[in-house]
Every structure is written in structure tokens, then in C-alpha cells.
mmCIF file of C-alpha atoms in Angstrom:
data_model
loop_
_atom_site.group_PDB
_atom_site.id
_atom_site.type_symbol
_atom_site.label_atom_id
_atom_site.label_comp_id
_atom_site.label_asym_id
_atom_site.label_seq_id
_atom_site.Cartn_x
_atom_site.Cartn_y
_atom_site.Cartn_z
ATOM 1 C CA MET A 30 0.002 0.003 -0.007
ATOM 2 C CA ARG A 31 1.385 3.402 -0.988
ATOM 3 C CA LYS A 32 0.173 6.892 -0.229
ATOM 4 C CA ASP A 33 1.554 10.340 -1.040
ATOM 5 C CA ILE A 34 3.110 12.237 1.834
ATOM 6 C CA GLU A 35 4.688 15.598 2.537
ATOM 7 C CA PHE A 36 6.545 16.987 5.538
ATOM 8 C CA LYS A 37 8.524 20.058 6.480
ATOM 9 C CA THR A 38 12.217 20.152 7.260
ATOM 10 C CA GLU A 39 13.554 22.028 10.251
ATOM 11 C CA ASP A 40 14.199 25.056 8.031
ATOM 12 C CA GLY A 41 10.671 25.012 6.611
ATOM 13 C CA VAL A 42 11.108 23.375 3.178
ATOM 14 C CA THR A 43 8.368 20.946 2.156
ATOM 15 C CA LEU A 44 9.614 17.564 0.975
ATOM 16 C CA ARG A 45 7.263 15.149 -0.781
ATOM 17 C CA GLY A 46 7.307 11.451 -1.387
ATOM 18 C CA TRP A 47 5.591 8.149 -0.701
ATOM 19 C CA HIS A 48 4.806 6.104 2.386
ATOM 20 C CA TYR A 49 4.702 2.354 1.799
ATOM 21 C CA LEU A 50 3.090 -0.052 4.256
ATOM 22 C CA PRO A 51 2.778 -3.833 4.183
ATOM 23 C CA GLU A 52 -0.586 -5.125 3.014
ATOM 24 C CA ARG A 53 -0.956 -7.133 6.218
ATOM 25 C CA ARG A 54 0.254 -5.502 9.396
ATOM 26 C CA SER A 55 -0.629 -5.312 13.045
ATOM 27 C CA GLY A 56 0.250 -2.043 14.685
ATOM 28 C CA SER A 57 3.390 -0.072 13.879
ATOM 29 C CA VAL A 58 6.093 -1.535 11.646
ATOM 30 C CA PRO A 59 9.865 -1.179 11.206
ATOM 31 C CA THR A 60 10.444 1.471 8.538
ATOM 32 C CA ILE A 61 13.161 2.281 6.016
ATOM 33 C CA VAL A 62 13.883 5.915 5.147
ATOM 34 C CA MET A 63 15.227 6.330 1.631
ATOM 35 C CA ALA A 64 16.145 8.938 -0.983
ATOM 36 C CA HIS A 65 17.943 8.851 -4.327
ATOM 37 C CA GLY A 66 21.391 9.794 -5.554
ATOM 38 C CA PHE A 67 22.928 12.666 -7.516
ATOM 39 C CA SER A 68 20.102 14.554 -9.303
ATOM 40 C CA ALA A 69 17.842 11.465 -9.459
ATOM 41 C CA VAL A 70 14.177 11.484 -8.445
ATOM 42 C CA LYS A 71 12.174 8.849 -6.640
ATOM 43 C CA GLU A 72 10.492 7.476 -9.765
ATOM 44 C CA MET A 73 13.896 6.248 -10.920
ATOM 45 C CA TYR A 74 13.334 2.772 -9.451
ATOM 46 C CA LEU A 75 13.034 3.633 -5.754
ATOM 47 C CA ASP A 76 9.461 2.374 -5.957
ATOM 48 C CA ARG A 77 10.760 -1.124 -6.789
ATOM 49 C CA PHE A 78 12.982 -1.223 -3.688
ATOM 50 C CA ALA A 79 10.240 0.154 -1.436
ATOM 51 C CA GLU A 80 7.799 -2.436 -2.812
ATOM 52 C CA ALA A 81 10.270 -5.223 -2.026
ATOM 53 C CA PHE A 82 10.633 -3.941 1.542
ATOM 54 C CA ALA A 83 6.860 -3.648 1.978
ATOM 55 C CA ALA A 84 6.308 -7.175 0.662
ATOM 56 C CA ALA A 85 8.624 -8.391 3.430
ATOM 57 C CA GLY A 86 6.643 -6.635 6.164
ATOM 58 C CA LEU A 87 8.637 -3.373 6.333
ATOM 59 C CA GLY A 88 7.400 0.178 5.888
ATOM 60 C CA ALA A 89 9.263 2.684 3.751
ATOM 61 C CA ILE A 90 9.395 6.482 3.589
ATOM 62 C CA VAL A 91 10.639 7.512 0.134
ATOM 63 C CA PHE A 92 11.196 11.205 -0.589
ATOM 64 C CA ASP A 93 12.600 13.449 -3.287
ATOM 65 C CA ASN A 94 15.608 15.482 -2.236
ATOM 66 C CA ARG A 95 15.026 19.193 -1.844
ATOM 67 C CA ASN A 96 15.283 21.152 -5.129
ATOM 68 C CA PHE A 97 14.331 18.035 -7.128
ATOM 69 C CA GLY A 98 11.214 16.258 -8.308
ATOM 70 C CA ALA A 99 8.091 16.829 -6.226
ATOM 71 C CA SER A 100 9.930 18.449 -3.320
ATOM 72 C CA ASP A 101 10.243 22.202 -2.809
ATOM 73 C CA GLY A 102 13.445 24.191 -2.632
ATOM 74 C CA ASP A 103 14.279 27.682 -3.797
ATOM 75 C CA LEU A 104 17.431 26.835 -5.744
ATOM 76 C CA ARG A 105 16.269 24.164 -8.154
ATOM 77 C CA GLN A 106 18.803 21.580 -9.301
ATOM 78 C CA GLU A 107 21.249 22.404 -6.470
ATOM 79 C CA ILE A 108 22.777 19.463 -4.604
ATOM 80 C CA ASP A 109 24.324 20.205 -1.221
ATOM 81 C CA PRO A 110 25.318 16.844 0.291
ATOM 82 C CA TRP A 111 25.276 18.087 3.868
ATOM 83 C CA GLN A 112 21.839 19.611 3.418
ATOM 84 C CA GLN A 113 20.653 16.285 2.032
ATOM 85 C CA VAL A 114 22.001 14.564 5.139
ATOM 86 C CA ARG A 115 20.081 17.008 7.325
ATOM 87 C CA ASP A 116 16.939 16.378 5.279
ATOM 88 C CA TYR A 117 17.307 12.617 5.789
ATOM 89 C CA ARG A 118 17.389 13.290 9.540
ATOM 90 C CA ASP A 119 14.230 15.390 9.302
ATOM 91 C CA ALA A 120 12.603 12.573 7.311
ATOM 92 C CA ILE A 121 13.456 10.197 10.152
ATOM 93 C CA THR A 122 11.891 12.608 12.652
ATOM 94 C CA HIS A 123 8.758 12.755 10.509
ATOM 95 C CA ALA A 124 8.656 8.968 10.203
ATOM 96 C CA GLN A 125 8.904 8.563 13.952
ATOM 97 C CA SER A 126 5.871 10.833 14.416
ATOM 98 C CA LEU A 127 3.601 8.524 12.370
ATOM 99 C CA PRO A 128 1.434 5.953 14.223
ATOM 100 C CA GLU A 129 2.173 3.315 11.544
ATOM 101 C CA VAL A 130 5.924 3.555 12.198
ATOM 102 C CA ASP A 131 7.788 1.798 15.007
ATOM 103 C CA ALA A 132 9.951 4.705 16.097
ATOM 104 C CA ASP A 133 12.543 2.400 17.662
ATOM 105 C CA ARG A 134 13.083 0.358 14.501
ATOM 106 C CA ILE A 135 14.265 2.745 11.802
ATOM 107 C CA GLY A 136 16.602 1.756 8.966
ATOM 108 C CA VAL A 137 18.131 3.864 6.210
ATOM 109 C CA TRP A 138 18.831 2.908 2.608
ATOM 110 C CA GLY A 139 20.772 4.959 0.111
ATOM 111 C CA SER A 140 22.252 4.466 -3.313
ATOM 112 C CA SER A 141 25.107 6.179 -5.137
ATOM 113 C CA TYR A 142 25.341 9.717 -3.667
ATOM 114 C CA SER A 143 22.801 8.861 -0.976
ATOM 115 C CA GLY A 144 24.720 5.612 -0.455
ATOM 116 C CA GLY A 145 27.398 7.938 0.870
ATOM 117 C CA HIS A 146 24.849 9.919 2.894
ATOM 118 C CA VAL A 147 23.714 6.829 4.797
ATOM 119 C CA LEU A 148 27.322 6.125 5.852
ATOM 120 C CA VAL A 149 27.386 9.569 7.462
ATOM 121 C CA LEU A 150 23.908 9.088 8.933
ATOM 122 C CA GLY A 151 24.747 5.701 10.384
ATOM 123 C CA ALA A 152 27.709 7.274 12.149
ATOM 124 C CA ILE A 153 26.019 10.372 13.568
ATOM 125 C CA ASP A 154 22.350 9.450 14.183
ATOM 126 C CA ARG A 155 21.798 6.637 16.676
ATOM 127 C CA ARG A 156 18.074 6.566 16.052
ATOM 128 C CA ILE A 157 19.078 4.503 13.040
ATOM 129 C CA LYS A 158 19.212 0.790 13.818
ATOM 130 C CA CYS A 159 20.343 -0.595 10.451
ATOM 131 C CA VAL A 160 22.073 0.782 7.305
ATOM 132 C CA VAL A 161 22.203 -0.386 3.683
ATOM 133 C CA SER A 162 24.585 1.532 1.411
ATOM 134 C CA GLN A 163 24.242 0.573 -2.247
ATOM 135 C CA VAL A 164 26.924 1.426 -4.879
ATOM 136 C CA PRO A 165 28.040 4.288 -2.615
ATOM 137 C CA LEU A 166 30.217 7.292 -3.171
ATOM 138 C CA ALA A 167 33.082 6.850 -0.715
ATOM 139 C CA SER A 168 35.325 9.831 -1.540
ATOM 140 C CA GLY A 169 34.219 12.803 -3.566
ATOM 141 C CA HIS A 170 37.725 14.122 -4.095
ATOM 142 C CA ARG A 171 39.297 10.822 -5.111
ATOM 143 C CA ASN A 172 36.287 9.804 -7.191
ATOM 144 C CA ALA A 173 36.407 13.098 -9.069
ATOM 145 C CA ARG A 174 40.052 12.422 -9.880
ATOM 146 C CA ARG A 175 38.906 9.203 -11.568
ATOM 147 C CA LEU A 176 36.141 10.897 -13.546
ATOM 148 C CA ILE A 177 37.977 14.043 -14.648
ATOM 149 C CA ARG A 178 41.000 13.697 -16.938
ATOM 150 C CA ALA A 179 44.163 15.036 -15.391
ATOM 151 C CA ASP A 180 44.643 17.594 -18.164
ATOM 152 C CA TYR A 181 41.094 18.889 -17.563
ATOM 153 C CA LEU A 182 41.471 19.441 -13.813
ATOM 154 C CA ALA A 183 42.891 22.958 -14.038
ATOM 155 C CA GLY A 184 40.041 24.031 -16.330
ATOM 156 C CA VAL A 185 37.430 22.551 -13.987
ATOM 157 C CA GLN A 186 38.947 24.367 -11.021
ATOM 158 C CA LYS A 187 38.960 27.614 -12.995
ATOM 159 C CA ALA A 188 35.258 27.124 -13.784
ATOM 160 C CA PHE A 189 34.540 26.673 -10.083
ATOM 161 C CA ASP A 190 36.480 29.858 -9.256
ATOM 162 C CA ASP A 191 34.834 31.881 -12.048
ATOM 163 C CA ASP A 192 31.399 30.749 -10.857
ATOM 164 C CA ARG A 193 32.207 31.760 -7.309
ATOM 165 C CA ARG A 194 33.254 35.242 -8.402
ATOM 166 C CA ALA A 195 30.172 35.599 -10.557
ATOM 167 C CA ARG A 196 27.840 34.568 -7.725
ATOM 168 C CA LEU A 197 29.501 37.049 -5.389
ATOM 169 C CA ALA A 198 28.796 39.764 -7.972
ATOM 170 C CA GLY A 199 25.116 38.784 -8.009
ATOM 171 C CA ALA A 200 24.924 36.415 -10.983
ATOM 172 C CA PRO A 201 22.853 33.237 -10.761
ATOM 173 C CA PRO A 202 24.760 29.971 -10.275
ATOM 174 C CA ALA A 203 26.235 28.455 -13.421
ATOM 175 C CA MET A 204 24.635 25.232 -14.625
ATOM 176 C CA ILE A 205 26.126 22.041 -16.102
ATOM 177 C CA PRO A 206 24.466 18.957 -17.649
ATOM 178 C CA VAL A 207 24.245 15.925 -15.398
ATOM 179 C CA VAL A 208 25.152 13.676 -18.327
ATOM 180 C CA ALA A 209 26.322 14.108 -21.911
ATOM 181 C CA GLU A 210 26.391 11.659 -24.805
ATOM 182 C CA ASP A 211 30.059 12.506 -25.397
ATOM 183 C CA PRO A 212 31.976 11.535 -22.217
ATOM 184 C CA ALA A 213 34.547 14.199 -23.017
ATOM 185 C CA ALA A 214 31.939 16.961 -23.019
ATOM 186 C CA PRO A 215 31.293 18.926 -19.829
ATOM 187 C CA SER A 216 28.953 17.053 -17.496
ATOM 188 C CA ALA A 217 28.668 16.148 -13.826
ATOM 189 C CA LEU A 218 28.680 12.357 -14.411
ATOM 190 C CA PRO A 219 30.881 11.783 -17.483
ATOM 191 C CA THR A 220 30.478 8.046 -18.099
ATOM 192 C CA PRO A 221 28.651 6.364 -21.008
ATOM 193 C CA ASP A 222 26.460 4.275 -18.697
ATOM 194 C CA SER A 223 25.373 7.448 -16.856
ATOM 195 C CA TRP A 224 24.177 8.954 -20.142
ATOM 196 C CA ALA A 225 22.332 5.773 -21.127
ATOM 197 C CA TRP A 226 20.622 5.213 -17.757
ATOM 198 C CA PHE A 227 19.575 8.780 -16.989
ATOM 199 C CA THR A 228 18.232 9.559 -20.440
ATOM 200 C CA GLU A 229 16.364 6.267 -20.785
ATOM 201 C CA THR A 230 15.030 6.222 -17.225
ATOM 202 C CA GLY A 231 14.091 9.870 -17.400
ATOM 203 C CA ARG A 232 12.167 9.245 -20.614
ATOM 204 C CA THR A 233 10.357 6.098 -19.490
ATOM 205 C CA ARG A 234 9.850 6.530 -15.737
ATOM 206 C CA ALA A 235 10.656 10.031 -14.526
ATOM 207 C CA PRO A 236 9.591 12.966 -16.719
ATOM 208 C CA SER A 237 10.310 15.378 -13.838
ATOM 209 C CA TRP A 238 14.039 14.622 -14.041
ATOM 210 C CA LYS A 239 16.076 17.418 -15.620
ATOM 211 C CA ASN A 240 19.489 17.066 -17.164
ATOM 212 C CA GLU A 241 21.172 19.894 -15.283
ATOM 213 C CA VAL A 242 22.601 20.789 -11.910
ATOM 214 C CA THR A 243 24.387 23.840 -10.594
ATOM 215 C CA LEU A 244 28.126 23.817 -11.168
ATOM 216 C CA ARG A 245 28.452 24.443 -7.447
ATOM 217 C CA SER A 246 26.837 21.009 -6.913
ATOM 218 C CA VAL A 247 29.832 19.452 -8.653
ATOM 219 C CA GLU A 248 32.243 21.498 -6.567
ATOM 220 C CA MET A 249 30.508 20.300 -3.400
ATOM 221 C CA PHE A 250 30.745 16.717 -4.707
ATOM 222 C CA THR A 251 34.554 17.087 -4.857
ATOM 223 C CA GLU A 252 34.578 18.256 -1.220
ATOM 224 C CA TYR A 253 32.417 15.464 0.202
ATOM 225 C CA GLU A 254 34.091 12.551 2.009
ATOM 226 C CA PRO A 255 31.372 10.255 3.372
ATOM 227 C CA GLY A 256 33.726 7.279 3.566
ATOM 228 C CA SER A 257 35.624 9.018 6.345
ATOM 229 C CA TYR A 258 32.671 8.222 8.622
ATOM 230 C CA VAL A 259 32.449 4.510 7.873
ATOM 231 C CA SER A 260 34.412 3.293 10.911
ATOM 232 C CA PHE A 261 32.002 5.219 13.180
ATOM 233 C CA VAL A 262 28.857 3.427 11.956
ATOM 234 C CA SER A 263 29.513 0.498 14.336
ATOM 235 C CA PRO A 264 27.779 -0.821 16.399
ATOM 236 C CA THR A 265 24.920 -0.080 13.997
ATOM 237 C CA PRO A 266 24.770 -2.973 11.482
ATOM 238 C CA LEU A 267 26.040 -1.943 8.034
ATOM 239 C CA MET A 268 25.544 -3.649 4.691
ATOM 240 C CA MET A 269 27.438 -2.345 1.660
ATOM 241 C CA ILE A 270 26.424 -3.419 -1.830
ATOM 242 C CA VAL A 271 29.233 -2.844 -4.326
ATOM 243 C CA ALA A 272 29.045 -3.316 -8.090
ATOM 244 C CA LEU A 273 32.406 -4.720 -9.151
ATOM 245 C CA GLY A 274 32.105 -3.113 -12.600
ATOM 246 C CA ASP A 275 31.234 0.311 -11.191
ATOM 247 C CA VAL A 276 33.113 3.082 -13.017
ATOM 248 C CA LEU A 277 31.006 5.945 -11.657
ATOM 249 C CA THR A 278 31.288 5.589 -7.867
ATOM 250 C CA VAL A 279 34.296 3.420 -8.454
ATOM 251 C CA ALA A 280 34.285 -0.044 -6.927
ATOM 252 C CA ASP A 281 37.787 -0.063 -5.412
ATOM 253 C CA LEU A 282 37.123 3.050 -3.323
ATOM 254 C CA ALA A 283 33.881 1.529 -2.009
ATOM 255 C CA LEU A 284 35.648 -1.755 -1.179
ATOM 256 C CA GLU A 285 38.410 0.152 0.565
ATOM 257 C CA ALA A 286 35.794 1.964 2.669
ATOM 258 C CA TYR A 287 34.157 -1.347 3.559
ATOM 259 C CA GLU A 288 37.480 -2.651 4.874
ATOM 260 C CA ARG A 289 37.610 0.308 7.283
ATOM 261 C CA ALA A 290 34.121 -0.410 8.607
ATOM 262 C CA LEU A 291 33.832 -2.261 11.916
ATOM 263 C CA GLU A 292 31.513 -5.133 12.781
ATOM 264 C CA PRO A 293 28.687 -5.886 12.443
ATOM 265 C CA LYS A 294 28.982 -5.518 8.684
ATOM 266 C CA HIS A 295 28.290 -7.477 5.536
ATOM 267 C CA LEU A 296 29.478 -7.034 1.952
ATOM 268 C CA VAL A 297 27.418 -7.918 -1.114
ATOM 269 C CA THR A 298 29.106 -7.736 -4.508
ATOM 270 C CA LEU A 299 27.253 -7.452 -7.811
ATOM 271 C CA PRO A 300 28.830 -8.479 -11.127
ATOM 272 C CA GLY A 301 27.656 -5.499 -13.205
ATOM 273 C CA GLY A 302 28.079 -1.763 -13.310
ATOM 274 C CA HIS A 303 26.699 1.079 -11.241
ATOM 275 C CA PHE A 304 23.228 1.228 -12.750
ATOM 276 C CA ASP A 305 22.725 -2.519 -12.996
ATOM 277 C CA ALA A 306 21.890 -2.449 -9.256
ATOM 278 C CA TYR A 307 18.549 -0.839 -10.188
ATOM 279 C CA VAL A 308 17.630 -3.035 -13.132
ATOM 280 C CA LYS A 309 19.538 -6.122 -14.272
ATOM 281 C CA ASP A 310 20.914 -6.902 -10.808
ATOM 282 C CA PHE A 311 17.847 -5.674 -8.906
ATOM 283 C CA GLU A 312 17.057 -9.011 -7.246
ATOM 284 C CA ALA A 313 20.695 -9.406 -6.248
ATOM 285 C CA SER A 314 20.687 -5.978 -4.574
ATOM 286 C CA ALA A 315 17.144 -5.750 -3.166
ATOM 287 C CA GLY A 316 17.061 -9.311 -1.828
ATOM 288 C CA PRO A 317 20.073 -9.075 0.514
ATOM 289 C CA ALA A 318 19.065 -5.561 1.586
ATOM 290 C CA THR A 319 15.597 -6.801 2.546
ATOM 291 C CA ALA A 320 17.028 -9.734 4.482
ATOM 292 C CA TRP A 321 19.484 -7.430 6.311
ATOM 293 C CA PHE A 322 16.727 -5.062 7.379
ATOM 294 C CA LYS A 323 14.478 -7.914 8.495
ATOM 295 C CA ARG A 324 17.274 -9.467 10.538
ATOM 296 C CA HIS A 325 18.377 -6.309 12.299
ATOM 297 C CA LEU A 326 14.984 -4.639 12.703
ATOM 298 C CA GLY A 327 13.463 -7.635 14.393
ATOM 299 C CA LEU A 328 11.326 -9.267 11.715
ATOM 300 C CA ASP A 329 13.229 -12.574 11.588
#
């Protein structure tokens, strides 16, 4: 069962999404709070994961990040990772206020950029009793060095600096495409599979998705180091799902972060690339995540 929801953040922004509940339930249920990754909106397969959780007896709160999709936000298409972390925490507070939610059995799920967010959340918010981090960003700075050619780095930094000066003078933030068909063209996510997945999924499932973000969003990506929190998640149980062919949030950095995590933890590896976790490898990603939540939120 799914219904539309909305709630306000601490700073007064309205976020919108879906609340999933199991078809058969008695009283309040353990609930997973979940949002999408870099520029993506909830229709880009988050419904499939929430449906899998609900079929297993779990509730799910799914929301669009501020500035994207159905959620409000004054600076559209801006991605501030730390603001998104704060919004996750407000979503948890909202979830705990609902009579259908067992406030003492909250899990978080994130994928890609939000896969990094849930590493931070698991470390800093002890209301969370279980974490699943799928194809996560572990290091913004090191990941950017993989995605941006070395001879382009000086030009990218100059673009950041020019944008900063222009904003200070009163200009609106510069924009950049999320993806481009030519991987050498300017874009936030310059991989061929990013172009294929975002354009196809946006066309078939998510017409609200827009192929642009502020350039400042990319600069903040390069500053964000969620993997530095991974050793602090313990004793909260952590599952990481890593796609071994991931060239976007590159697999070796995610595996390195997993090695720094303390117990209890569990690693799931997928054979494909970053976006296969949502489609081709969906059962291999959603199945273990569901089992992990059931085990650690008291449904087994």
C-alpha cells in the first residue's frame, strides 16, 4: 500500500514522497527511510525497492531530495550533500511521528550519492538501527580524480572559481548537464552508462528529471568525504552493496571503505556496473538488503 506524503524540514522546506506499508500489518512496523542519488528522483526505481521492503513486512518512507522532483526548494537543481544529510534526519523525525511507524526500529537505505549519505547518517544518528549503502560514493575528491581527466582538472577548477566570483557579484549559479552523450563533453557524471541510464530512465519513468545541476553542486561533490565516517557506523549494522564493474562511484574506493568499517557488517558484490543495481541486478541488490533489514529490525 502506497500513499503520497509531505513533511517540512527544520528550516521550513516541504519535501514530498511516498509512504509504503505492508498489506498485512498489526500495529506499527519497522520502517526504512530512503532517498535517491545525484540529481535522481524517486520514480527512478526507488518504488521497486520500497515495494520489495513492503512485501517483506517493512514500511518505507521515500522522498525526493530538496530542489528536485516533487519536493520544494528555492534553488532548483542544487545538490548540497550536507543539506541532504540534514533532510534525511528530518525525514526520520517525521517517520517517527507517524502511528504506523515503530519509532525504535528505523533503517536507512541509500544508493550512489545517498549511499554515501547513509554512511554519514549511520555514524552520527543513533536513532538508526540498520544501514544499507548501495553502490556508494566513498570519496568525492578521489572519485572526481577518476572521472575528470588530469589535463582537464585545471580548467574545472577555474570554472569553479569563475562561478564563485560571478555569484559574489550577483549572478545566478552556473549550470552544467548531469550527463552528456560525449563523455569528453562537460557534465557532472561523465560516463557512457550514466548517459544511457539517466536519459532512458528519465524518458520512461521520470519525466520530472532534468539534465542539469548547478556547477556548485559538482564542486561540493569534490569536497564530500562520506567514507571518512564509515568506521564510526559500528555498532549499527552496516551492509554495503558494491558493483564490481562500477566506473562511476568506483568499486575499489567503495571496497576500501568497507574494509575500514567495523563489525557488524556485511558485503554484497554485484557483477555488473553502477546502474545494474537498479535493473539487471535488482534481485541481487534488493534481496540481501531486505534480508538485512528484517534481521536487524526484528522481523526474523
